[in-house]
Short mmCIF file of C-alpha atoms in Angstrom, two decimals:
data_model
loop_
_atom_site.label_atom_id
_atom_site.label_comp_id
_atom_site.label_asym_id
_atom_site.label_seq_id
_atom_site.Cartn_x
_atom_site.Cartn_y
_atom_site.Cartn_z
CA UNK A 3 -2.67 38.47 -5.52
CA UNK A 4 -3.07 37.18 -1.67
CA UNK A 5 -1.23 37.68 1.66
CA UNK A 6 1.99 39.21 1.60
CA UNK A 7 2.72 38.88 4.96
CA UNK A 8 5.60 36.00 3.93
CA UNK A 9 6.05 36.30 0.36
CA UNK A 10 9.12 33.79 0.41
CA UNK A 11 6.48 31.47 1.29
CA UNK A 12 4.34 32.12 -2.21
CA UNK A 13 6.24 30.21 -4.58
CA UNK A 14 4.61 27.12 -5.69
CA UNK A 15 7.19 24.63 -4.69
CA UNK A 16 5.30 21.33 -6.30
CA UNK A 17 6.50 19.16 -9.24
CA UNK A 18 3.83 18.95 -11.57
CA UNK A 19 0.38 20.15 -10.66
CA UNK A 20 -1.51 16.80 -11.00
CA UNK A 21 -0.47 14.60 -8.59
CA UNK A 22 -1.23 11.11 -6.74
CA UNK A 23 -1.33 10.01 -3.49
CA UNK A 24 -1.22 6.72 -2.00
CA UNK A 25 -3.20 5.69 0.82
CA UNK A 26 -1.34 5.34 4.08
CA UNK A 27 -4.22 4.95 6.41
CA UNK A 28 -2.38 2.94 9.42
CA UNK A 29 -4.87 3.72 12.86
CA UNK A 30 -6.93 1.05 14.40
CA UNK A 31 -10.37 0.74 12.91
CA UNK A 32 -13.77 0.78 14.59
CA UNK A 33 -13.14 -3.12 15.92
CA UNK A 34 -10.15 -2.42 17.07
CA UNK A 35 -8.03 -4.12 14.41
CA UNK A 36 -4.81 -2.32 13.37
CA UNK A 37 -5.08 -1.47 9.38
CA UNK A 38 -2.34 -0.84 6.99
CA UNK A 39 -2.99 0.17 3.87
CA UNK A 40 0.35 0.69 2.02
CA UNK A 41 0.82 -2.85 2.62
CA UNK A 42 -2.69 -3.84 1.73
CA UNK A 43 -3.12 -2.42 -1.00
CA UNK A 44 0.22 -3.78 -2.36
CA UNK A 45 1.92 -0.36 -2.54
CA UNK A 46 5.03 -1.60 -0.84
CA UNK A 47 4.99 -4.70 -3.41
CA UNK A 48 4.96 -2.74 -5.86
CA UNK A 49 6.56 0.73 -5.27
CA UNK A 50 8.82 0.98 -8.30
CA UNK A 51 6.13 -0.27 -10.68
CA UNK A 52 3.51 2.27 -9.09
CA UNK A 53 6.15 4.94 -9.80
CA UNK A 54 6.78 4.31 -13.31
CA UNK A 55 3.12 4.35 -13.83
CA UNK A 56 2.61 7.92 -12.37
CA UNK A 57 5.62 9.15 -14.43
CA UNK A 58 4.20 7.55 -17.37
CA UNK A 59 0.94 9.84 -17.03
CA UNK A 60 2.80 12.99 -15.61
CA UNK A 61 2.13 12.64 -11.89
CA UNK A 62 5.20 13.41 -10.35
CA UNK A 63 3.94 14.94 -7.24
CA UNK A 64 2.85 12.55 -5.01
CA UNK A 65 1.25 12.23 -1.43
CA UNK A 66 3.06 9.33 0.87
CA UNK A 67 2.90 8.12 4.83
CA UNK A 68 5.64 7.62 7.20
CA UNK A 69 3.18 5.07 8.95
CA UNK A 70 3.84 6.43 12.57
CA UNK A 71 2.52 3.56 13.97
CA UNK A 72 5.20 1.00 12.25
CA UNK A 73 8.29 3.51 12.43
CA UNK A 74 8.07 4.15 16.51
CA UNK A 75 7.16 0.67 18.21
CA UNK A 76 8.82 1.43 20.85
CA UNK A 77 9.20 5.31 22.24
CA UNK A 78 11.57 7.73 20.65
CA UNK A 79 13.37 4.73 18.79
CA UNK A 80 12.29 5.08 14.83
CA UNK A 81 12.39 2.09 12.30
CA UNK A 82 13.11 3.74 9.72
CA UNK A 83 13.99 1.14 6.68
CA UNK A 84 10.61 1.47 4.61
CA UNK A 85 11.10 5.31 4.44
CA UNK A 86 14.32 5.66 3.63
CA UNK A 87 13.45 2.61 0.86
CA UNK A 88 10.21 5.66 -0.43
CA UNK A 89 13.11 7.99 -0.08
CA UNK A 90 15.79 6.15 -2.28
CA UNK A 91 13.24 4.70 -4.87
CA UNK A 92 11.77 8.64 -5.14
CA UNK A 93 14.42 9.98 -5.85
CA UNK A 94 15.98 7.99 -8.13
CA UNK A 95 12.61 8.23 -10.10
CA UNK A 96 12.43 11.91 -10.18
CA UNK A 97 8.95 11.72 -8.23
CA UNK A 98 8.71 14.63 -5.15
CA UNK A 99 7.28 13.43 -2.40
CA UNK A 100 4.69 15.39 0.37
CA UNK A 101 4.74 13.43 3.26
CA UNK A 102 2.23 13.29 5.69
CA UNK A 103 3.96 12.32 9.08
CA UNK A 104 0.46 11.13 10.98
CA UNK A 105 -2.12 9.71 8.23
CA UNK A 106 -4.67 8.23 11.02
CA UNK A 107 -3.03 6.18 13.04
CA UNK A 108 -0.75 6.24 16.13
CA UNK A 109 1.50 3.75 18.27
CA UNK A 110 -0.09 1.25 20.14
CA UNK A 111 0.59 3.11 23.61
CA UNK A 112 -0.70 5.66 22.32
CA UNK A 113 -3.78 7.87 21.56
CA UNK A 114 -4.03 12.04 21.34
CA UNK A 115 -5.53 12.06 24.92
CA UNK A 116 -2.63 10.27 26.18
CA UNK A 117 -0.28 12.98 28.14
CA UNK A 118 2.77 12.16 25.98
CA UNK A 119 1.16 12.23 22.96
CA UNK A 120 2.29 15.95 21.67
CA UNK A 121 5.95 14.90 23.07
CA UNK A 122 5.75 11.99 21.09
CA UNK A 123 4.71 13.07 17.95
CA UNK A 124 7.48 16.57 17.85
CA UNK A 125 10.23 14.47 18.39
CA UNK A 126 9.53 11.86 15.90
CA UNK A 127 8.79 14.95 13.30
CA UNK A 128 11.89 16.31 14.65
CA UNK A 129 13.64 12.82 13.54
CA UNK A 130 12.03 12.50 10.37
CA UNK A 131 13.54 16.10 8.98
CA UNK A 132 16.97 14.92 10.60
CA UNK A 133 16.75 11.38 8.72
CA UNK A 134 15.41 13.12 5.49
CA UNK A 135 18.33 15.60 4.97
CA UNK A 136 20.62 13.11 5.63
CA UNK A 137 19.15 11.66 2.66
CA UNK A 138 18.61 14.72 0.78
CA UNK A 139 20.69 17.45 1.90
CA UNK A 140 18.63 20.33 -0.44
CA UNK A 141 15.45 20.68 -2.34
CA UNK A 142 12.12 21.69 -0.78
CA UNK A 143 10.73 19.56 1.90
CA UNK A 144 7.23 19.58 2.25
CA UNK A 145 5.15 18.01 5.24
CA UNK A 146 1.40 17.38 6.32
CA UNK A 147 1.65 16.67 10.28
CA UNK A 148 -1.56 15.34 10.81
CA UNK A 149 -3.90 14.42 7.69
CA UNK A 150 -7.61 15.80 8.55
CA UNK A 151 -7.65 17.01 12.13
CA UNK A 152 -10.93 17.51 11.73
CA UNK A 153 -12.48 13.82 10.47
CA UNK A 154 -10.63 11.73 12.83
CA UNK A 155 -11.15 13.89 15.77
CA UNK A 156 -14.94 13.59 14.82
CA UNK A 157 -14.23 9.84 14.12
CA UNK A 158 -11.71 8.76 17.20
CA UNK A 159 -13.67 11.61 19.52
CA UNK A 160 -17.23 11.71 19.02
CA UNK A 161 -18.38 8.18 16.84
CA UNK A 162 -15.87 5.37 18.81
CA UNK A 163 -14.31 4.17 14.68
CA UNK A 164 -10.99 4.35 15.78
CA UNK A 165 -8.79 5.55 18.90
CA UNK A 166 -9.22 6.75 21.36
CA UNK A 167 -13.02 5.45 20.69
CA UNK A 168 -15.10 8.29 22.45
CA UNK A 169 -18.48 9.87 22.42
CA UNK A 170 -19.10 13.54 22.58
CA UNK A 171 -15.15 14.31 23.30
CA UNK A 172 -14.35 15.38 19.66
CA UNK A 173 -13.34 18.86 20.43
CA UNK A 174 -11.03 17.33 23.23
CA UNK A 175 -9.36 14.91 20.68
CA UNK A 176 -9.45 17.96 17.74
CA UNK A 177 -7.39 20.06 20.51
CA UNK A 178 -4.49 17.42 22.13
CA UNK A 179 -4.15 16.34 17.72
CA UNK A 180 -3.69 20.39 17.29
CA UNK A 181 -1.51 20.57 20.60
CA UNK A 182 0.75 18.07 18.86
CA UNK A 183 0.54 19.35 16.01
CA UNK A 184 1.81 22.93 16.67
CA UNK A 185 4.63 20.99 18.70
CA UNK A 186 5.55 19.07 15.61
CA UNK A 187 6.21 22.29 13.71
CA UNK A 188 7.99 24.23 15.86
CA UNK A 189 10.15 20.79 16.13
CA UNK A 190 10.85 20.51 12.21
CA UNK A 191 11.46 24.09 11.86
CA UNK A 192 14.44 24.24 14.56
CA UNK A 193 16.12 21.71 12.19
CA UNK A 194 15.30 22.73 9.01
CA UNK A 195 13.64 26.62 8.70
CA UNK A 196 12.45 26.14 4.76
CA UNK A 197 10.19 23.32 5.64
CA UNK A 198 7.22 23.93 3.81
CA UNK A 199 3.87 22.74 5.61
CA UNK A 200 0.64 21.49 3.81
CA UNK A 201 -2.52 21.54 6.11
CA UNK A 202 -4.60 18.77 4.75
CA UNK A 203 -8.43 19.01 6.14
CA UNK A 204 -11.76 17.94 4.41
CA UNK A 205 -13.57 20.91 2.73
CA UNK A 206 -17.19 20.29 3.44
CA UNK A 207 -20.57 22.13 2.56
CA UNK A 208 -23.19 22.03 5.12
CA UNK A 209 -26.37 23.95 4.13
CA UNK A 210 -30.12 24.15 5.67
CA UNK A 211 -33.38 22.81 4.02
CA UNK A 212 -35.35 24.87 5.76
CA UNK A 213 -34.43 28.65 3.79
CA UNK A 214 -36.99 30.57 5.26
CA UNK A 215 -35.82 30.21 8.62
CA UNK A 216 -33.45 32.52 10.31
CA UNK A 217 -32.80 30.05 13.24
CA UNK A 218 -32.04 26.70 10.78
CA UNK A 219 -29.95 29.13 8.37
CA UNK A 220 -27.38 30.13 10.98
CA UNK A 221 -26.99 26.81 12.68
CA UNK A 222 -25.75 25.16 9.41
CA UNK A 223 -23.97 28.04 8.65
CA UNK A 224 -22.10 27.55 12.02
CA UNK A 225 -21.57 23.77 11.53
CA UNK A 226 -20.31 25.04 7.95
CA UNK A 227 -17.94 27.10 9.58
CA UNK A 228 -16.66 24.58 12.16
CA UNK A 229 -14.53 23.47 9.34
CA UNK A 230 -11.91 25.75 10.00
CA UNK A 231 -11.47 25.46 13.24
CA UNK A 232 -8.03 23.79 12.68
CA UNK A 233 -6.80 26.78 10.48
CA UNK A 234 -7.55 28.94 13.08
CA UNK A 235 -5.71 26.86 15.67
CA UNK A 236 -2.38 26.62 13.52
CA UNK A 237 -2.52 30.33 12.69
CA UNK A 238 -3.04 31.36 16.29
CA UNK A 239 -6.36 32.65 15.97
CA UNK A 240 -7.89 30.75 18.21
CA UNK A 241 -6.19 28.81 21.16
CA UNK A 242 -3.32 31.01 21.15
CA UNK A 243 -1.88 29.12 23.70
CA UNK A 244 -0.99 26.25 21.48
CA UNK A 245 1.32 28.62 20.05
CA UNK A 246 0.31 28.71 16.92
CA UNK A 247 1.75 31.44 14.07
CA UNK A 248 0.30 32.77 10.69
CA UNK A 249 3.13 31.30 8.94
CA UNK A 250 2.40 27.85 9.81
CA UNK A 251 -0.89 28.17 7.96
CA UNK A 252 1.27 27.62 4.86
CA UNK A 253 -0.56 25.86 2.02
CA UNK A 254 -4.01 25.22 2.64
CA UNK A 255 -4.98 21.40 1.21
CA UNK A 256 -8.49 20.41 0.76
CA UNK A 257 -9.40 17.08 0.59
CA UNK A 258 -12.73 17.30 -1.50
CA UNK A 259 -15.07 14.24 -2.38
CA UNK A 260 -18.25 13.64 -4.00
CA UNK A 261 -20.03 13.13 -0.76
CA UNK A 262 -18.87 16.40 0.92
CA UNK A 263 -21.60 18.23 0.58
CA UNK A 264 -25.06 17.49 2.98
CA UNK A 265 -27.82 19.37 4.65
CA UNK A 266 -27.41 19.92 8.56
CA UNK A 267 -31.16 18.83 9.73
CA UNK A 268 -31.14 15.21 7.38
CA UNK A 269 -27.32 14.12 6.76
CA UNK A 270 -28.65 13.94 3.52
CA UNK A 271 -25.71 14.14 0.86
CA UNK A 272 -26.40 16.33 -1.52
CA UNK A 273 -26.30 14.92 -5.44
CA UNK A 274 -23.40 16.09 -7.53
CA UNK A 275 -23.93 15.01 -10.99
CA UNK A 276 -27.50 16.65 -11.73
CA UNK A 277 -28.00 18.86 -14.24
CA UNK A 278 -28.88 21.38 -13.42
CA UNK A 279 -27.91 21.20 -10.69
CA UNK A 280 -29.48 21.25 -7.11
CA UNK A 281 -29.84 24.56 -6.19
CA UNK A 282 -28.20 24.51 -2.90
CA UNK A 283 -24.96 22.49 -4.31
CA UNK A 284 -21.91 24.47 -3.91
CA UNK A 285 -19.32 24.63 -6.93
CA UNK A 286 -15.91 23.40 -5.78
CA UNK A 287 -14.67 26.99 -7.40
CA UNK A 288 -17.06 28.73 -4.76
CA UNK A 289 -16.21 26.83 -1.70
CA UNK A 290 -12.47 27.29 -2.54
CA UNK A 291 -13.19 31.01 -3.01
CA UNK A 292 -14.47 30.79 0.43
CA UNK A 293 -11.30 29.63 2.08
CA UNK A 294 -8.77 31.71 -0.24
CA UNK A 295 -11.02 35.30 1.24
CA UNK A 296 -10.39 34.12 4.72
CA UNK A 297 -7.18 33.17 4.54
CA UNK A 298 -5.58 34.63 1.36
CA UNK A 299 -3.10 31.70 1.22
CA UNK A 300 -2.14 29.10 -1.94
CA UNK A 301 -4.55 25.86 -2.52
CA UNK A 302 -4.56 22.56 -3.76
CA UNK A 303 -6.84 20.30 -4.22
CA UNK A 304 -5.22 17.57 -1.54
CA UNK A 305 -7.20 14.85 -1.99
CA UNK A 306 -10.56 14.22 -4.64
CA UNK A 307 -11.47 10.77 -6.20
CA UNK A 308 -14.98 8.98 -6.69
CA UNK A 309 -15.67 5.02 -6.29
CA UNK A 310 -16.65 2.90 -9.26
CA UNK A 311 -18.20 3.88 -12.40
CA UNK A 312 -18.46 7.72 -11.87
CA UNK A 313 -14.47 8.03 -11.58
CA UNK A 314 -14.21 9.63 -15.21
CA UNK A 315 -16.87 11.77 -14.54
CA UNK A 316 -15.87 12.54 -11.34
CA UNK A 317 -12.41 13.62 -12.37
CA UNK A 318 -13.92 15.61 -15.36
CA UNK A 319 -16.26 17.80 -13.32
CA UNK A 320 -13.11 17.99 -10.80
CA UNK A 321 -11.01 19.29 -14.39
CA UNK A 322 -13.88 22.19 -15.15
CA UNK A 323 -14.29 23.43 -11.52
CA UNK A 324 -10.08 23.53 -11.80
CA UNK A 325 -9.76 25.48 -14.79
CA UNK A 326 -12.42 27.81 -13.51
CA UNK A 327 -10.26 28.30 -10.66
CA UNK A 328 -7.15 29.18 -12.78
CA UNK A 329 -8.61 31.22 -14.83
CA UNK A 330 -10.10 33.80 -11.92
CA UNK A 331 -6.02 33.60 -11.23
CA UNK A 332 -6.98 32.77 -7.78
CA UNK A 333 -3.99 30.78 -6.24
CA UNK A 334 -4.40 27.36 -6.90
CA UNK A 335 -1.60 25.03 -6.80
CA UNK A 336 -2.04 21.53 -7.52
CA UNK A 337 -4.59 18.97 -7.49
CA UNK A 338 -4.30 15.35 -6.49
CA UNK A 339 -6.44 12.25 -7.16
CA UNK A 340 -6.21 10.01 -3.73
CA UNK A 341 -5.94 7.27 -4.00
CA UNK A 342 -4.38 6.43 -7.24
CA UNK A 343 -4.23 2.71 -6.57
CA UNK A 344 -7.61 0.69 -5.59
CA UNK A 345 -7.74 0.48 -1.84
CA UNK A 346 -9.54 -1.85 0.56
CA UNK A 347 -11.96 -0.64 3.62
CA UNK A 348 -10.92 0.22 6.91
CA UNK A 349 -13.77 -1.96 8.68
CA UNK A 350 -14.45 -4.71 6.05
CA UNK A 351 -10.93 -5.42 4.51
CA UNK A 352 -12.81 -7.46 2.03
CA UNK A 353 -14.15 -4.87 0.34
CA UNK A 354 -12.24 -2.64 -2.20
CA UNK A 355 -13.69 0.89 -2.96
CA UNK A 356 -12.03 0.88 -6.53
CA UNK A 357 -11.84 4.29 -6.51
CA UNK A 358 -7.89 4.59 -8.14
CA UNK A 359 -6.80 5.28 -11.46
CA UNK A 360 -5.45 1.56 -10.94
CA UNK A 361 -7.43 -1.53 -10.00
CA UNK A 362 -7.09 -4.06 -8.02
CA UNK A 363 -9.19 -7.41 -9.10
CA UNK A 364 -6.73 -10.11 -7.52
CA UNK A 365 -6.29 -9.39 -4.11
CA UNK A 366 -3.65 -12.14 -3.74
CA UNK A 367 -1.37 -10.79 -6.49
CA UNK A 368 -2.22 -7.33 -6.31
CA UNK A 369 -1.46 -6.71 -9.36
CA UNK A 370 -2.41 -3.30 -11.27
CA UNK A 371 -4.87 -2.65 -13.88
CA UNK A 372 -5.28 0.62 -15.35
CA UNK A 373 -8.68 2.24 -15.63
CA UNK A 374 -8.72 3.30 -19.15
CA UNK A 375 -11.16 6.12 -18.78
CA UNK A 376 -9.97 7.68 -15.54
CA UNK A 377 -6.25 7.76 -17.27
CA UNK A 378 -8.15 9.41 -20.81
CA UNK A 379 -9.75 12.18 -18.51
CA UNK A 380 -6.59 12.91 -16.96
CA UNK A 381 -5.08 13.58 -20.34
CA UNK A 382 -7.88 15.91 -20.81
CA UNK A 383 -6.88 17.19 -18.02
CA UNK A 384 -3.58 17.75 -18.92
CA UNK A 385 -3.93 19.46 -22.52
CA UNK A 386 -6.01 22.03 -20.36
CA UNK A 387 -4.30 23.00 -18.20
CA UNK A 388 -1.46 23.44 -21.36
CA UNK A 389 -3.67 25.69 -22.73
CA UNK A 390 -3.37 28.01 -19.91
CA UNK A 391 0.11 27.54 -19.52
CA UNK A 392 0.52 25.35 -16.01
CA UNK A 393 2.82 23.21 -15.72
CA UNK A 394 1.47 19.63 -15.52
#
């Protein structure tokens, strides 16, 4: 069905195919302030309680953070109480974890132009898979070094909203982040050869409003393209002096939101939820196609939510464009709705997106409420995907 070329690496190795993640965003934001979300958004108040709730709906997959920034304050000496905590509590819930090992943000000392930085971040991967199989000797590991290479080298390279607050240096940030990255591999596989690796980047569509001209057609199209620049890094087809393989391009994540889809000359974002719909909006199924007949590897929907009152649709349209995908038995492997508990902003801590299948109203207590239709959808979701035999 696709590549061949490492067919012990084709077995789906996930839980349950719907999964949640909670956010882990830990980097400084665009004034400088260091944000951490797993503690402001109460997930670390309430771990076991956010647990039971996933297992209550089936979720037991889940994305989670090591929080580089709070497990190395000081170089190449790790902290590592809170993970081993996710670790413990995990496990004793039956919930698989993914974890992502660089979700945004760094060390203070640090940034990815910094000369240490792809030192830095190898040997803390390298002690992270030493400290998890201590833990948990067997069972599939899998790992996301560095959540969307592409956005926060755009964001920390070419905008100035977080470090190492540039302009017009994005491909120099996107390179030292895939430097590291590479480094961080080749680190976790010399302790542990099965670990599985998720590459997490937003998929995008970028198309032209100008169809009758050559010239605006193949610009977006390029921009469009741009998109995989990072796969092509970690396979080694392009910058093959980063040393990257086509093994490492393991399981392709896209992170896929409502707003991921604009035309080049505008920024415009291109509506979702029109019916018909506009006539240069991309199907999720057809953009996925896209990146399975480049790179003939498994895919899962890595991250996909919507703010507010669309969620339920959101997450319905998100169920269709699934089972469409399943049924063309293209290799699709999970999907996951990020995040699944209400988050506040980076930049403006007093606003909460409420874009989780939980709520947050009290932002003293923290306490969870359930979003009644989000939850109902993902039922739907559920008895679908039963109907074509997936495991949930």
């Amino acid at each position: 069905m696709f590549s061949d070329d490492f067919l012990s690496l084709n077995e789906n190795p996930f839980r349950s195919f719907l999964m949640g993640g909670f956010e882990c965003a830990d980097q400084q934001n665009a004034f400088g302030n260091r944000v951490d979300l797993y503690k402001a958004s109460g997930h670390e108040r309430y771990l076991e309680e956010d647990y039971d709730n996933l297992n209550q709906i089936g979720l037991t997959t889940i994305r989670e953070g090591i929080r580089w920034s709070v497990v190395e304050t000081q170089p190449y000496y790790y902290d590592w109480t809170e993970v081993e905590r996710i670790i413990k509590i995990s496990q004793d819930k039956n919930i698989q974890v993914v974890w992502d090992i660089c979700h945004f943000g760094y060390p203070d000392d640090l940034s990815p132009l910094h000369p240490m930085f792809a030192r830095r971040f190898s040997h803390l991967c390298r002690a992270f898979v030493i400290k998890y199989r201590s833990l948990v000797p067997d069972g599939v590991l899998i790992v996301t070094p560095i959540n969307e290479v592409s956005f926060i080298s755009w964001l920390g390279g070419d905008v100035r909203g977080t470090s190492p607050y540039c302009m017009g240096q994005g491909w120099e940030v996107k390179y030292a982040l895939m430097k590291a990255y590479i480094e961080g591999i080749e680190m976790m596989k010399e302790i542990d050869s099965s670990v599985r690796i998720m590459v997490t980047e937003p998929l995008i569509s970028i198309i032209s409003n100008n169809q009758s001209d050559i010239k605006s057609l193949l610009e977006a199209e390029a921009k469009h393209f741009e998109q995989f620049q990072v796969h092509d890094i970690l396979s080694g087809v392009m910058c093959p002096e980063l040393r990257g393989k086509a093994e490492y391009l393991d399981i392709i994540g896209v992170n896929y939101y409502y707003n991921n889809q604009w035309i080049n000359e505008t920024h415009e974002f291109l509506p979702w939820a029109e019916d018909p719909p506009h006539p240069l909006y991309r199907s999720l199924h057809s953009l996925v196609e896209i990146v399975f007949a480049k790179y003939g590897r498994p895919i899962v929907i890595s991250e996909t939510s919507h703010s507010g009152e669309d969620r339920a649709k959101w997450i319905r349209s998100i169920t269709k464009e699934c089972i469409s995908i399943l049924k063309t038995g293209l290799p699709l492997f999970g999907c996951c709705f990020y995040p699944v508990v209400d988050r506040p902003d980076w930049d403006h801590s007093e606003y909460w997106h409420h874009s989780g299948i939980w709520d947050v109203f009290d932002t003293d207590s923290l306490v969870r409420l359930p979003d009644s239709q989000s939850i109902e959808m993902i039922k739907v979701f559920e008895k679908e995907l039963t109907t074509l035999h997936v495991l949930i």
